[in-house]
């Protein structure tokens, strides 16, 4: 099993959202767990192959466990799988930022929204989300083909 902290550590240095600093640890854990569950769904190759789930031990610690096609009792994630899940979590987080800005734009008039400089941020975030999505697809494609030896065309 792989501790969820392994994946969380990969994104905590990337996400610089100061609103999380104001939240209690339980709320941050809940939000990150939701991002991780979404990332597992997005990572179809891992999901179809191993059906990973998030489990809790007797001490309340969370782990990611593979439940299908496990070889030699190795039910933990490898480094590549952790990185791809972290990337999926970043996509989930970034999508929530875009949705929050779009909601704000709908509730403010155009002048107020532009004056708050959120219009430029929204456009930049949408562009960045597209770049991150393409990178995520590349990582997933690389993962899918990592065991292919060039045969069986």
PDB file of N, CA and C in Angstrom, residues 40-51 84 136-137 139-141 143-144:
ATOM      1  N   UNK A  40      -7.779   9.368  -9.544  1.00  0.00           N
ATOM      2  CA  UNK A  40      -7.836   7.925  -9.804  1.00  0.00           C
ATOM      3  C   UNK A  40      -8.804   7.636 -10.947  1.00  0.00           C
ATOM      4  N   UNK A  41      -9.926   8.335 -10.961  1.00  0.00           N
ATOM      5  CA  UNK A  41     -10.896   8.153 -12.050  1.00  0.00           C
ATOM      6  C   UNK A  41     -10.303   8.637 -13.376  1.00  0.00           C
ATOM      7  N   UNK A  42      -9.628   9.793 -13.368  1.00  0.00           N
ATOM      8  CA  UNK A  42      -9.002  10.327 -14.582  1.00  0.00           C
ATOM      9  C   UNK A  42      -7.916   9.396 -15.122  1.00  0.00           C
ATOM     10  N   UNK A  43      -7.199   8.720 -14.239  1.00  0.00           N
ATOM     11  CA  UNK A  43      -6.083   7.849 -14.615  1.00  0.00           C
ATOM     12  C   UNK A  43      -6.665   6.483 -14.986  1.00  0.00           C
ATOM     13  N   UNK A  44      -7.316   6.429 -16.135  1.00  0.00           N
ATOM     14  CA  UNK A  44      -8.056   5.244 -16.557  1.00  0.00           C
ATOM     15  C   UNK A  44      -7.187   3.998 -16.668  1.00  0.00           C
ATOM     16  N   UNK A  45      -5.939   4.170 -17.126  1.00  0.00           N
ATOM     17  CA  UNK A  45      -5.064   3.018 -17.305  1.00  0.00           C
ATOM     18  C   UNK A  45      -4.803   2.307 -15.975  1.00  0.00           C
ATOM     19  N   UNK A  46      -4.546   3.058 -14.939  1.00  0.00           N
ATOM     20  CA  UNK A  46      -4.329   2.477 -13.612  1.00  0.00           C
ATOM     21  C   UNK A  46      -5.640   1.941 -13.061  1.00  0.00           C
ATOM     22  N   UNK A  47      -6.690   2.684 -13.241  1.00  0.00           N
ATOM     23  CA  UNK A  47      -7.995   2.306 -12.717  1.00  0.00           C
ATOM     24  C   UNK A  47      -8.474   0.988 -13.330  1.00  0.00           C
ATOM     25  N   UNK A  48      -8.332   0.842 -14.642  1.00  0.00           N
ATOM     26  CA  UNK A  48      -8.768  -0.383 -15.306  1.00  0.00           C
ATOM     27  C   UNK A  48      -7.884  -1.573 -14.954  1.00  0.00           C
ATOM     28  N   UNK A  49      -6.594  -1.319 -14.797  1.00  0.00           N
ATOM     29  CA  UNK A  49      -5.640  -2.406 -14.553  1.00  0.00           C
ATOM     30  C   UNK A  49      -5.654  -2.896 -13.110  1.00  0.00           C
ATOM     31  N   UNK A  50      -5.721  -1.982 -12.140  1.00  0.00           N
ATOM     32  CA  UNK A  50      -5.550  -2.370 -10.740  1.00  0.00           C
ATOM     33  C   UNK A  50      -6.702  -1.998  -9.810  1.00  0.00           C
ATOM     34  N   UNK A  51      -7.650  -1.202 -10.256  1.00  0.00           N
ATOM     35  CA  UNK A  51      -8.773  -0.770  -9.409  1.00  0.00           C
ATOM     36  C   UNK A  51      -8.301  -0.275  -8.037  1.00  0.00           C
ATOM     37  N   UNK A  84       1.764  10.488 -11.816  1.00  0.00           N
ATOM     38  CA  UNK A  84       0.588  10.694 -12.673  1.00  0.00           C
ATOM     39  C   UNK A  84      -0.639  11.023 -11.823  1.00  0.00           C
ATOM     40  N   UNK A 136      -0.939  15.616 -19.034  1.00  0.00           N
ATOM     41  CA  UNK A 136      -1.519  14.466 -18.339  1.00  0.00           C
ATOM     42  C   UNK A 136      -1.790  13.325 -19.318  1.00  0.00           C
ATOM     43  N   UNK A 137      -2.302  13.661 -20.484  1.00  0.00           N
ATOM     44  CA  UNK A 137      -2.555  12.644 -21.516  1.00  0.00           C
ATOM     45  C   UNK A 137      -1.238  12.004 -21.952  1.00  0.00           C
ATOM     46  N   UNK A 139       1.534  11.684 -20.155  1.00  0.00           N
ATOM     47  CA  UNK A 139       1.989  10.819 -19.069  1.00  0.00           C
ATOM     48  C   UNK A 139       1.217   9.500 -19.050  1.00  0.00           C
ATOM     49  N   UNK A 140      -0.084   9.587 -19.259  1.00  0.00           N
ATOM     50  CA  UNK A 140      -0.908   8.379 -19.280  1.00  0.00           C
ATOM     51  C   UNK A 140      -0.548   7.492 -20.460  1.00  0.00           C
ATOM     52  N   UNK A 141      -0.302   8.094 -21.630  1.00  0.00           N
ATOM     53  CA  UNK A 141       0.082   7.328 -22.821  1.00  0.00           C
ATOM     54  C   UNK A 141       1.419   6.629 -22.595  1.00  0.00           C
ATOM     55  N   UNK A 143       2.662   5.743 -19.733  1.00  0.00           N
ATOM     56  CA  UNK A 143       2.409   4.676 -18.762  1.00  0.00           C
ATOM     57  C   UNK A 143       1.772   3.467 -19.446  1.00  0.00           C
ATOM     58  N   UNK A 144       0.822   3.711 -20.311  1.00  0.00           N
ATOM     59  CA  UNK A 144       0.116   2.635 -21.008  1.00  0.00           C
ATOM     60  C   UNK A 144       1.083   1.820 -21.873  1.00  0.00           C
TER      61      UNK A 144
END
